[in-house]
């Protein structure tokens, strides 16, 4: 079982949709809403405790992002230490969300943190330990 506290930022167009209920119905995830500030015709924010299998969790987060919702972790985040990365590509083989990908023709590995579900799979496969789990430090991702 996998459990994380997430912050969801809803664009104006989605605040009326039962997106969080769909997480339970379509992805067999359980959730507890810890905090919500959502108003009609305005952007909304919700703090959610979400749990389920790792696969369902990743699928659920992918669904949220596909609906235009910005998903971030309330307590931790994955960062790449660019000084350590040697662009070996090992992490791209395990990343389930496409957050790590190879840019051609340069064959450089790029990291898109917006797509990261913080599954941590890349952390253990990175030979020089460039992928690091850190406490979330971006003030914009913290609950208000
Ligand atoms: S596994 Fe580590 S060193 Fe290799 S490309 Fe990924 S982040 Fe860079
Ligand atoms: S933690 Fe690593 S493997 Fe998992 S989604 Fe983020 S970048 Fe990809």
Tab-separated table of N, CA and C and ligand atoms in Angstrom:
chain	number	residue	atom	x	y	z
A	1	UNK	N	0.852	-1.207	0.000
A	1	UNK	CA	0.000	0.000	0.000
A	1	UNK	C	0.885	1.254	0.000
A	2	UNK	N	0.455	2.216	-0.732
A	2	UNK	CA	1.228	3.429	-0.963
A	2	UNK	C	0.367	4.590	-0.474
A	3	UNK	N	0.934	5.508	0.257
A	3	UNK	CA	0.119	6.613	0.777
A	3	UNK	C	0.917	7.909	0.735
A	4	UNK	N	0.282	8.951	0.227
A	4	UNK	CA	0.961	10.245	0.149
A	4	UNK	C	-0.031	11.374	0.381
A	5	UNK	N	0.518	12.453	0.899
A	5	UNK	CA	-0.284	13.666	1.032
A	5	UNK	C	0.027	14.555	-0.174
A	6	UNK	N	-1.011	14.881	-0.928
A	6	UNK	CA	-0.819	15.643	-2.163
A	6	UNK	C	-1.536	16.983	-2.093
A	7	UNK	N	-1.005	17.923	-2.833
A	7	UNK	CA	-1.682	19.214	-3.013
A	7	UNK	C	-2.156	19.283	-4.458
A	8	UNK	N	-3.456	19.495	-4.652
A	8	UNK	CA	-4.012	19.610	-6.000
A	8	UNK	C	-4.401	21.057	-6.247
A	9	UNK	N	-3.954	21.592	-7.369
A	9	UNK	CA	-4.376	22.941	-7.766
A	9	UNK	C	-5.237	22.804	-9.006
A	10	UNK	N	-6.493	23.196	-8.868
A	10	UNK	CA	-7.474	23.034	-9.941
A	10	UNK	C	-7.557	24.307	-10.767
A	11	UNK	N	-7.544	24.158	-12.099
A	11	UNK	CA	-7.826	25.331	-12.930
A	11	UNK	C	-9.303	25.685	-12.837
A	12	UNK	N	-9.659	26.851	-13.270
A	12	UNK	CA	-11.047	27.325	-13.150
A	12	UNK	C	-12.056	26.372	-13.776
A	13	UNK	N	-11.696	25.786	-14.897
A	13	UNK	CA	-12.676	25.008	-15.649
A	13	UNK	C	-13.048	23.684	-14.993
A	14	UNK	N	-12.197	23.174	-14.088
A	14	UNK	CA	-12.440	21.846	-13.553
A	14	UNK	C	-13.043	21.807	-12.160
A	15	UNK	N	-13.230	22.950	-11.541
A	15	UNK	CA	-13.622	22.911	-10.135
A	15	UNK	C	-14.995	22.281	-9.911
A	16	UNK	N	-15.829	22.213	-10.951
A	16	UNK	CA	-17.167	21.646	-10.772
A	16	UNK	C	-17.196	20.137	-11.005
A	17	UNK	N	-16.132	19.570	-11.527
A	17	UNK	CA	-16.163	18.157	-11.894
A	17	UNK	C	-15.832	17.269	-10.688
A	18	UNK	N	-16.431	16.045	-10.632
A	18	UNK	CA	-16.174	15.146	-9.495
A	18	UNK	C	-14.865	14.387	-9.654
A	19	UNK	N	-13.794	15.116	-9.900
A	19	UNK	CA	-12.525	14.481	-10.245
A	19	UNK	C	-11.992	13.628	-9.104
A	20	UNK	N	-12.087	14.103	-7.897
A	20	UNK	CA	-11.535	13.344	-6.772
A	20	UNK	C	-12.339	12.066	-6.543
A	21	UNK	N	-13.642	12.132	-6.712
A	21	UNK	CA	-14.471	10.919	-6.589
A	21	UNK	C	-14.086	9.901	-7.655
A	22	UNK	N	-13.702	10.381	-8.829
A	22	UNK	CA	-13.286	9.464	-9.891
A	22	UNK	C	-12.021	8.704	-9.519
A	23	UNK	N	-11.202	9.274	-8.654
A	23	UNK	CA	-10.005	8.563	-8.210
A	23	UNK	C	-10.385	7.273	-7.498
A	24	UNK	N	-11.425	7.329	-6.675
A	24	UNK	CA	-11.886	6.147	-5.945
A	24	UNK	C	-12.581	5.181	-6.888
A	25	UNK	N	-13.428	5.727	-7.755
A	25	UNK	CA	-14.254	4.880	-8.611
A	25	UNK	C	-13.432	4.201	-9.705
A	26	UNK	N	-12.544	4.935	-10.348
A	26	UNK	CA	-11.845	4.408	-11.526
A	26	UNK	C	-10.470	3.830	-11.224
A	27	UNK	N	-9.878	4.222	-10.089
A	27	UNK	CA	-8.503	3.788	-9.830
A	27	UNK	C	-8.361	3.057	-8.493
A	28	UNK	N	-9.477	2.766	-7.850
A	28	UNK	CA	-9.465	2.002	-6.610
A	28	UNK	C	-8.550	2.636	-5.563
A	29	UNK	N	-8.588	3.935	-5.494
A	29	UNK	CA	-7.790	4.659	-4.505
A	29	UNK	C	-8.711	5.148	-3.386
A	30	UNK	N	-8.170	5.244	-2.199
A	30	UNK	CA	-8.949	5.837	-1.110
A	30	UNK	C	-8.357	7.209	-0.788
A	31	UNK	N	-9.196	8.108	-0.364
A	31	UNK	CA	-8.697	9.460	-0.110
A	31	UNK	C	-9.379	10.081	1.101
A	32	UNK	N	-8.656	10.981	1.716
A	32	UNK	CA	-9.200	11.813	2.781
A	32	UNK	C	-8.883	13.256	2.424
A	33	UNK	N	-9.892	14.098	2.369
A	33	UNK	CA	-9.658	15.512	2.074
A	33	UNK	C	-9.310	16.218	3.383
A	34	UNK	N	-8.102	16.757	3.432
A	34	UNK	CA	-7.621	17.395	4.658
A	34	UNK	C	-7.915	18.889	4.674
A	35	UNK	N	-8.016	19.450	3.477
A	35	UNK	CA	-8.235	20.888	3.388
A	35	UNK	C	-8.708	21.194	1.970
A	36	UNK	N	-9.670	22.081	1.823
A	36	UNK	CA	-10.108	22.427	0.468
A	36	UNK	C	-10.561	23.876	0.441
A	37	UNK	N	-10.149	24.579	-0.596
A	37	UNK	CA	-10.588	25.963	-0.808
A	37	UNK	C	-10.957	26.071	-2.276
A	38	UNK	N	-12.207	25.773	-2.571
A	38	UNK	CA	-12.664	25.717	-3.956
A	38	UNK	C	-13.946	26.522	-4.094
A	39	UNK	N	-13.941	27.467	-5.016
A	39	UNK	CA	-15.115	28.308	-5.245
A	39	UNK	C	-15.470	28.259	-6.721
A	40	UNK	N	-16.773	28.381	-7.046
A	40	UNK	CA	-17.171	28.401	-8.452
A	40	UNK	C	-16.468	29.516	-9.227
A	41	UNK	N	-16.046	29.188	-10.444
A	41	UNK	CA	-15.400	30.127	-11.372
A	41	UNK	C	-14.069	30.672	-10.860
A	42	UNK	N	-13.491	30.008	-9.857
A	42	UNK	CA	-12.167	30.422	-9.390
A	42	UNK	C	-11.258	29.202	-9.345
A	43	UNK	N	-9.946	29.459	-9.356
A	43	UNK	CA	-9.017	28.353	-9.189
A	43	UNK	C	-9.182	27.801	-7.791
A	44	UNK	N	-8.963	26.490	-7.649
A	44	UNK	CA	-9.141	25.870	-6.337
A	44	UNK	C	-7.915	25.100	-5.900
A	45	UNK	N	-7.858	24.831	-4.621
A	45	UNK	CA	-6.753	24.048	-4.078
A	45	UNK	C	-7.278	23.069	-3.041
A	46	UNK	N	-6.712	21.868	-3.038
A	46	UNK	CA	-7.145	20.838	-2.103
A	46	UNK	C	-5.923	20.082	-1.592
A	47	UNK	N	-5.925	19.762	-0.310
A	47	UNK	CA	-4.884	18.906	0.261
A	47	UNK	C	-5.535	17.554	0.533
A	48	UNK	N	-4.908	16.516	0.017
A	48	UNK	CA	-5.538	15.205	-0.052
A	48	UNK	C	-4.571	14.139	0.442
A	49	UNK	N	-5.053	13.238	1.282
A	49	UNK	CA	-4.274	12.044	1.635
A	49	UNK	C	-4.779	10.930	0.727
A	50	UNK	N	-3.891	10.411	-0.126
A	50	UNK	CA	-4.306	9.445	-1.137
A	50	UNK	C	-3.557	8.137	-0.932
A	51	UNK	N	-4.277	7.008	-0.992
A	51	UNK	CA	-3.589	5.727	-0.819
A	51	UNK	C	-4.158	4.674	-1.763
A	52	UNK	N	-3.304	3.702	-2.091
A	52	UNK	CA	-3.672	2.617	-2.996
A	52	UNK	C	-2.415	1.901	-3.433
A	53	UNK	N	-2.527	1.032	-4.440
A	53	UNK	CA	-1.329	0.341	-4.932
A	53	UNK	C	-0.450	1.350	-5.674
A	54	UNK	N	0.874	1.103	-5.759
A	54	UNK	CA	1.736	2.051	-6.485
A	54	UNK	C	1.280	2.271	-7.922
A	55	UNK	N	0.860	1.187	-8.587
A	55	UNK	CA	0.420	1.339	-9.986
A	55	UNK	C	-0.821	2.232	-10.064
A	56	UNK	N	-1.808	1.939	-9.224
A	56	UNK	CA	-3.035	2.741	-9.259
A	56	UNK	C	-2.760	4.182	-8.871
A	57	UNK	N	-1.836	4.350	-7.937
A	57	UNK	CA	-1.475	5.704	-7.514
A	57	UNK	C	-0.911	6.488	-8.700
A	58	UNK	N	0.018	5.864	-9.426
A	58	UNK	CA	0.607	6.554	-10.583
A	58	UNK	C	-0.442	6.844	-11.651
A	59	UNK	N	-1.339	5.862	-11.871
A	59	UNK	CA	-2.382	6.065	-12.871
A	59	UNK	C	-3.329	7.194	-12.445
A	60	UNK	N	-3.644	7.213	-11.162
A	60	UNK	CA	-4.528	8.254	-10.645
A	60	UNK	C	-3.905	9.641	-10.777
A	61	UNK	N	-2.612	9.747	-10.465
A	61	UNK	CA	-1.931	11.042	-10.591
A	61	UNK	C	-1.854	11.445	-12.058
A	62	UNK	N	-1.636	10.467	-12.928
A	62	UNK	CA	-1.602	10.772	-14.364
A	62	UNK	C	-2.970	11.285	-14.825
A	63	UNK	N	-4.017	10.670	-14.321
A	63	UNK	CA	-5.379	11.117	-14.658
A	63	UNK	C	-5.587	12.568	-14.213
A	64	UNK	N	-5.171	12.872	-12.988
A	64	UNK	CA	-5.342	14.240	-12.484
A	64	UNK	C	-4.611	15.237	-13.377
A	65	UNK	N	-3.375	14.899	-13.707
A	65	UNK	CA	-2.586	15.824	-14.534
A	65	UNK	C	-3.179	15.950	-15.923
A	66	UNK	N	-3.765	14.858	-16.420
A	66	UNK	CA	-4.426	14.908	-17.717
A	66	UNK	C	-5.643	15.819	-17.716
A	67	UNK	N	-6.214	16.046	-16.538
A	67	UNK	CA	-7.362	16.944	-16.413
A	67	UNK	C	-6.916	18.390	-16.153
A	68	UNK	N	-5.615	18.632	-16.240
A	68	UNK	CA	-5.114	19.999	-16.090
A	68	UNK	C	-4.841	20.404	-14.652
A	69	UNK	N	-4.856	19.422	-13.752
A	69	UNK	CA	-4.627	19.736	-12.333
A	69	UNK	C	-3.137	19.662	-12.025
A	70	UNK	N	-2.639	20.637	-11.303
A	70	UNK	CA	-1.242	20.616	-10.881
A	70	UNK	C	-1.165	19.808	-9.591
A	71	UNK	N	-0.389	18.737	-9.619
A	71	UNK	CA	-0.278	17.846	-8.462
A	71	UNK	C	1.116	17.990	-7.869
A	72	UNK	N	1.190	18.237	-6.587
A	72	UNK	CA	2.493	18.289	-5.939
A	72	UNK	C	2.400	17.605	-4.587
A	73	UNK	N	3.545	17.218	-4.098
A	73	UNK	CA	3.590	16.499	-2.833
A	73	UNK	C	3.704	17.485	-1.688
A	74	UNK	N	2.925	17.257	-0.643
A	74	UNK	CA	2.903	18.221	0.448
A	74	UNK	C	4.186	18.211	1.261
A	75	UNK	N	4.872	17.088	1.276
A	75	UNK	CA	6.007	17.019	2.188
A	75	UNK	C	7.351	16.800	1.549
A	76	UNK	N	7.388	16.253	0.342
A	76	UNK	CA	8.675	15.932	-0.241
A	76	UNK	C	8.610	16.040	-1.757
A	77	UNK	N	9.754	16.085	-2.382
A	77	UNK	CA	9.814	16.180	-3.834
A	77	UNK	C	11.104	15.542	-4.319
A	78	UNK	N	11.108	15.188	-5.599
A	78	UNK	CA	12.309	14.635	-6.226
A	78	UNK	C	13.005	15.760	-6.977
A	79	UNK	N	14.304	15.861	-6.759
A	79	UNK	CA	15.119	16.838	-7.495
A	79	UNK	C	16.280	16.098	-8.140
A	80	UNK	N	16.729	16.630	-9.254
A	80	UNK	CA	17.934	16.066	-9.846
A	80	UNK	C	19.100	16.998	-9.585
A	81	UNK	N	20.179	16.399	-9.120
A	81	UNK	CA	21.417	17.158	-8.955
A	81	UNK	C	22.140	17.124	-10.301
A	82	UNK	N	22.003	18.208	-11.056
A	82	UNK	CA	22.534	18.233	-12.421
A	82	UNK	C	24.058	18.091	-12.464
A	83	UNK	N	24.705	18.446	-11.385
A	83	UNK	CA	26.170	18.310	-11.371
A	83	UNK	C	26.587	16.844	-11.292
A	84	UNK	N	25.708	16.008	-10.740
A	84	UNK	CA	26.044	14.586	-10.611
A	84	UNK	C	25.588	13.756	-11.805
A	85	UNK	N	24.555	14.207	-12.509
A	85	UNK	CA	23.964	13.402	-13.589
A	85	UNK	C	24.950	13.236	-14.742
A	86	UNK	N	25.131	11.983	-15.160
A	86	UNK	CA	26.042	11.698	-16.281
A	86	UNK	C	25.256	11.281	-17.532
A	87	UNK	N	23.911	11.432	-17.475
A	87	UNK	CA	23.037	11.162	-18.627
A	87	UNK	C	23.180	9.728	-19.142
A	88	UNK	N	23.264	8.798	-18.196
A	88	UNK	CA	23.397	7.387	-18.590
A	88	UNK	C	22.081	6.815	-19.092
A	89	UNK	N	20.948	7.410	-18.694
A	89	UNK	CA	19.645	6.950	-19.174
A	89	UNK	C	18.981	5.880	-18.327
A	90	UNK	N	19.638	5.374	-17.300
A	90	UNK	CA	19.058	4.283	-16.492
A	90	UNK	C	17.708	4.657	-15.896
A	91	UNK	N	17.579	5.885	-15.467
A	91	UNK	CA	16.342	6.307	-14.800
A	91	UNK	C	15.161	6.343	-15.762
A	92	UNK	N	15.401	6.581	-17.035
A	92	UNK	CA	14.286	6.673	-17.988
A	92	UNK	C	13.600	5.322	-18.179
A	93	UNK	N	14.315	4.239	-17.897
A	93	UNK	CA	13.741	2.899	-18.070
A	93	UNK	C	12.741	2.571	-16.968
A	94	UNK	N	12.844	3.218	-15.835
A	94	UNK	CA	11.955	2.876	-14.715
A	94	UNK	C	10.902	3.948	-14.447
A	95	UNK	N	11.078	5.126	-14.999
A	95	UNK	CA	10.147	6.227	-14.691
A	95	UNK	C	8.779	5.959	-15.332
A	96	UNK	N	7.729	5.795	-14.513
A	96	UNK	CA	6.428	5.422	-15.070
A	96	UNK	C	5.631	6.589	-15.637
A	97	UNK	N	6.073	7.811	-15.415
A	97	UNK	CA	5.253	8.958	-15.803
A	97	UNK	C	5.817	9.749	-16.970
A	98	UNK	N	7.022	9.406	-17.422
A	98	UNK	CA	7.639	10.189	-18.490
A	98	UNK	C	8.299	11.456	-17.986
A	99	UNK	N	8.462	11.553	-16.666
A	99	UNK	CA	9.135	12.734	-16.117
A	99	UNK	C	10.611	12.760	-16.508
A	100	UNK	N	11.163	11.580	-16.730
A	100	UNK	CA	12.552	11.463	-17.185
A	100	UNK	C	12.526	10.907	-18.598
A	101	UNK	N	13.160	11.611	-19.510
A	101	UNK	CA	13.132	11.161	-20.903
A	101	UNK	C	14.434	11.556	-21.586
A	102	UNK	N	14.681	10.910	-22.711
A	102	UNK	CA	15.918	11.181	-23.452
A	102	UNK	C	15.611	12.133	-24.600
A	103	UNK	N	16.359	13.195	-24.638
A	103	UNK	CA	16.196	14.204	-25.696
A	103	UNK	C	17.154	13.881	-26.835
A	104	UNK	N	16.577	13.684	-28.018
A	104	UNK	CA	17.410	13.365	-29.179
A	104	UNK	C	17.547	14.590	-30.073
A	105	UNK	N	18.623	14.725	-30.842
A	105	UNK	CA	19.701	13.744	-31.029
A	105	UNK	C	20.820	13.870	-30.006
A	106	UNK	N	20.686	14.845	-29.071
A	106	UNK	CA	21.793	15.066	-28.131
A	106	UNK	C	21.965	13.905	-27.158
A	107	UNK	N	20.896	13.102	-26.967
A	107	UNK	CA	20.890	11.979	-26.028
A	107	UNK	C	21.123	12.448	-24.588
A	108	UNK	N	20.529	13.607	-24.284
A	108	UNK	CA	20.602	14.111	-22.919
A	108	UNK	C	19.330	13.711	-22.186
A	109	UNK	N	19.452	13.366	-20.936
A	109	UNK	CA	18.288	13.009	-20.133
A	109	UNK	C	17.715	14.282	-19.516
A	110	UNK	N	16.433	14.518	-19.772
A	110	UNK	CA	15.780	15.713	-19.223
A	110	UNK	C	14.795	15.286	-18.131
A	111	UNK	N	14.645	16.128	-17.144
A	111	UNK	CA	13.766	15.850	-16.008
A	111	UNK	C	12.684	16.925	-15.957
A	112	UNK	N	11.422	16.493	-16.074
A	112	UNK	CA	10.283	17.406	-15.996
A	112	UNK	C	9.586	17.156	-14.662
A	113	UNK	N	9.876	17.999	-13.704
A	113	UNK	CA	9.370	17.760	-12.353
A	113	UNK	C	7.842	17.809	-12.277
A	114	UNK	N	7.213	18.542	-13.195
A	114	UNK	CA	5.748	18.626	-13.207
A	114	UNK	C	5.099	17.264	-13.430
A	115	UNK	N	5.809	16.370	-14.118
A	115	UNK	CA	5.252	15.036	-14.398
A	115	UNK	C	5.602	14.019	-13.323
A	116	UNK	N	6.423	14.389	-12.375
A	116	UNK	CA	6.927	13.428	-11.384
A	116	UNK	C	5.847	13.093	-10.352
A	117	UNK	N	5.616	11.780	-10.146
A	117	UNK	CA	4.645	11.343	-9.146
A	117	UNK	C	5.319	10.985	-7.825
A	118	UNK	N	6.622	11.216	-7.737
A	118	UNK	CA	7.414	10.947	-6.528
A	118	UNK	C	7.326	9.468	-6.133
A	119	UNK	N	7.373	8.600	-7.149
A	119	UNK	CA	7.360	7.160	-6.860
A	119	UNK	C	8.709	6.690	-6.337
A	120	UNK	N	9.761	7.444	-6.573
A	120	UNK	CA	11.126	7.203	-6.069
A	120	UNK	C	11.860	6.071	-6.791
A	121	UNK	N	11.296	5.539	-7.855
A	121	UNK	CA	11.969	4.429	-8.531
A	121	UNK	C	13.328	4.841	-9.097
A	122	UNK	N	13.441	6.085	-9.530
A	122	UNK	CA	14.695	6.536	-10.131
A	122	UNK	C	15.815	6.678	-9.105
A	123	UNK	N	15.447	6.886	-7.857
A	123	UNK	CA	16.460	7.164	-6.830
A	123	UNK	C	17.410	5.984	-6.676
A	124	UNK	N	16.858	4.776	-6.641
A	124	UNK	CA	17.702	3.608	-6.371
A	124	UNK	C	18.464	3.121	-7.603
A	125	UNK	N	18.029	3.516	-8.824
A	125	UNK	CA	18.729	3.009	-10.016
A	125	UNK	C	19.793	3.977	-10.530
A	126	UNK	N	19.867	5.156	-9.976
A	126	UNK	CA	20.815	6.160	-10.488
A	126	UNK	C	22.219	5.890	-9.941
A	127	UNK	N	23.156	5.505	-10.819
A	127	UNK	CA	24.498	5.146	-10.335
A	127	UNK	C	25.196	6.248	-9.518
A	128	UNK	N	25.182	7.515	-9.975
A	128	UNK	CA	25.886	8.543	-9.174
A	128	UNK	C	24.998	9.227	-8.126
A	129	UNK	N	23.788	8.672	-7.897
A	129	UNK	CA	22.859	9.217	-6.890
A	129	UNK	C	22.497	10.683	-7.173
A	130	UNK	N	22.188	10.930	-8.448
A	130	UNK	CA	21.816	12.302	-8.830
A	130	UNK	C	20.360	12.621	-8.497
A	131	UNK	N	19.502	11.581	-8.451
A	131	UNK	CA	18.086	11.807	-8.156
A	131	UNK	C	17.904	11.778	-6.640
A	132	UNK	N	17.442	12.879	-6.102
A	132	UNK	CA	17.411	13.048	-4.644
A	132	UNK	C	16.004	13.344	-4.154
A	133	UNK	N	15.632	12.698	-3.069
A	133	UNK	CA	14.370	12.967	-2.402
A	133	UNK	C	14.628	14.031	-1.339
A	134	UNK	N	13.893	15.121	-1.445
A	134	UNK	CA	14.123	16.233	-0.510
A	134	UNK	C	12.801	16.730	0.052
A	135	UNK	N	12.849	17.391	1.197
A	135	UNK	CA	11.633	18.062	1.669
A	135	UNK	C	11.212	19.095	0.643
A	136	UNK	N	9.907	19.222	0.398
A	136	UNK	CA	9.426	20.209	-0.568
A	136	UNK	C	9.863	21.592	-0.125
A	137	UNK	N	10.450	22.338	-1.055
A	137	UNK	CA	10.952	23.654	-0.668
A	137	UNK	C	10.297	24.794	-1.417
A	138	UNK	N	9.498	24.474	-2.449
A	138	UNK	CA	8.817	25.527	-3.209
A	138	UNK	C	7.612	26.030	-2.415
A	139	UNK	N	7.630	27.266	-1.996
A	139	UNK	CA	6.551	27.813	-1.200
A	139	UNK	C	5.205	27.725	-1.889
A	140	UNK	N	5.164	27.740	-3.222
A	140	UNK	CA	3.905	27.714	-3.943
A	140	UNK	C	3.197	26.372	-3.800
A	141	UNK	N	3.949	25.306	-3.418
A	141	UNK	CA	3.325	24.003	-3.327
A	141	UNK	C	2.824	23.705	-1.928
A	142	UNK	N	3.030	24.608	-0.999
A	142	UNK	CA	2.620	24.348	0.376
A	142	UNK	C	1.174	24.759	0.599
A	143	UNK	N	0.449	24.030	1.464
A	143	UNK	CA	-0.916	24.430	1.774
A	143	UNK	C	-0.934	25.782	2.466
A	144	UNK	N	-2.012	26.526	2.234
A	144	UNK	CA	-2.087	27.855	2.839
A	144	UNK	C	-2.737	27.762	4.209
B	1	LIG	S1	20.190	7.458	-13.822
B	1	LIG	FE1	21.086	9.230	-12.773
B	1	LIG	S2	22.969	9.691	-13.918
B	1	LIG	FE2	21.705	8.343	-15.210
B	1	LIG	S3	20.537	9.808	-16.495
B	1	LIG	FE3	19.266	9.316	-14.712
B	1	LIG	S4	19.729	10.959	-13.253
B	1	LIG	FE4	21.348	11.003	-14.768
B	2	LIG	S1	10.289	9.704	-8.758
B	2	LIG	FE1	11.664	9.382	-10.479
B	2	LIG	S2	10.894	7.545	-11.502
B	2	LIG	FE2	9.247	8.303	-10.167
B	2	LIG	S3	8.003	9.653	-11.461
B	2	LIG	FE3	9.515	10.961	-10.448
B	2	LIG	S4	11.211	11.087	-11.884
B	2	LIG	FE4	9.966	9.330	-12.530
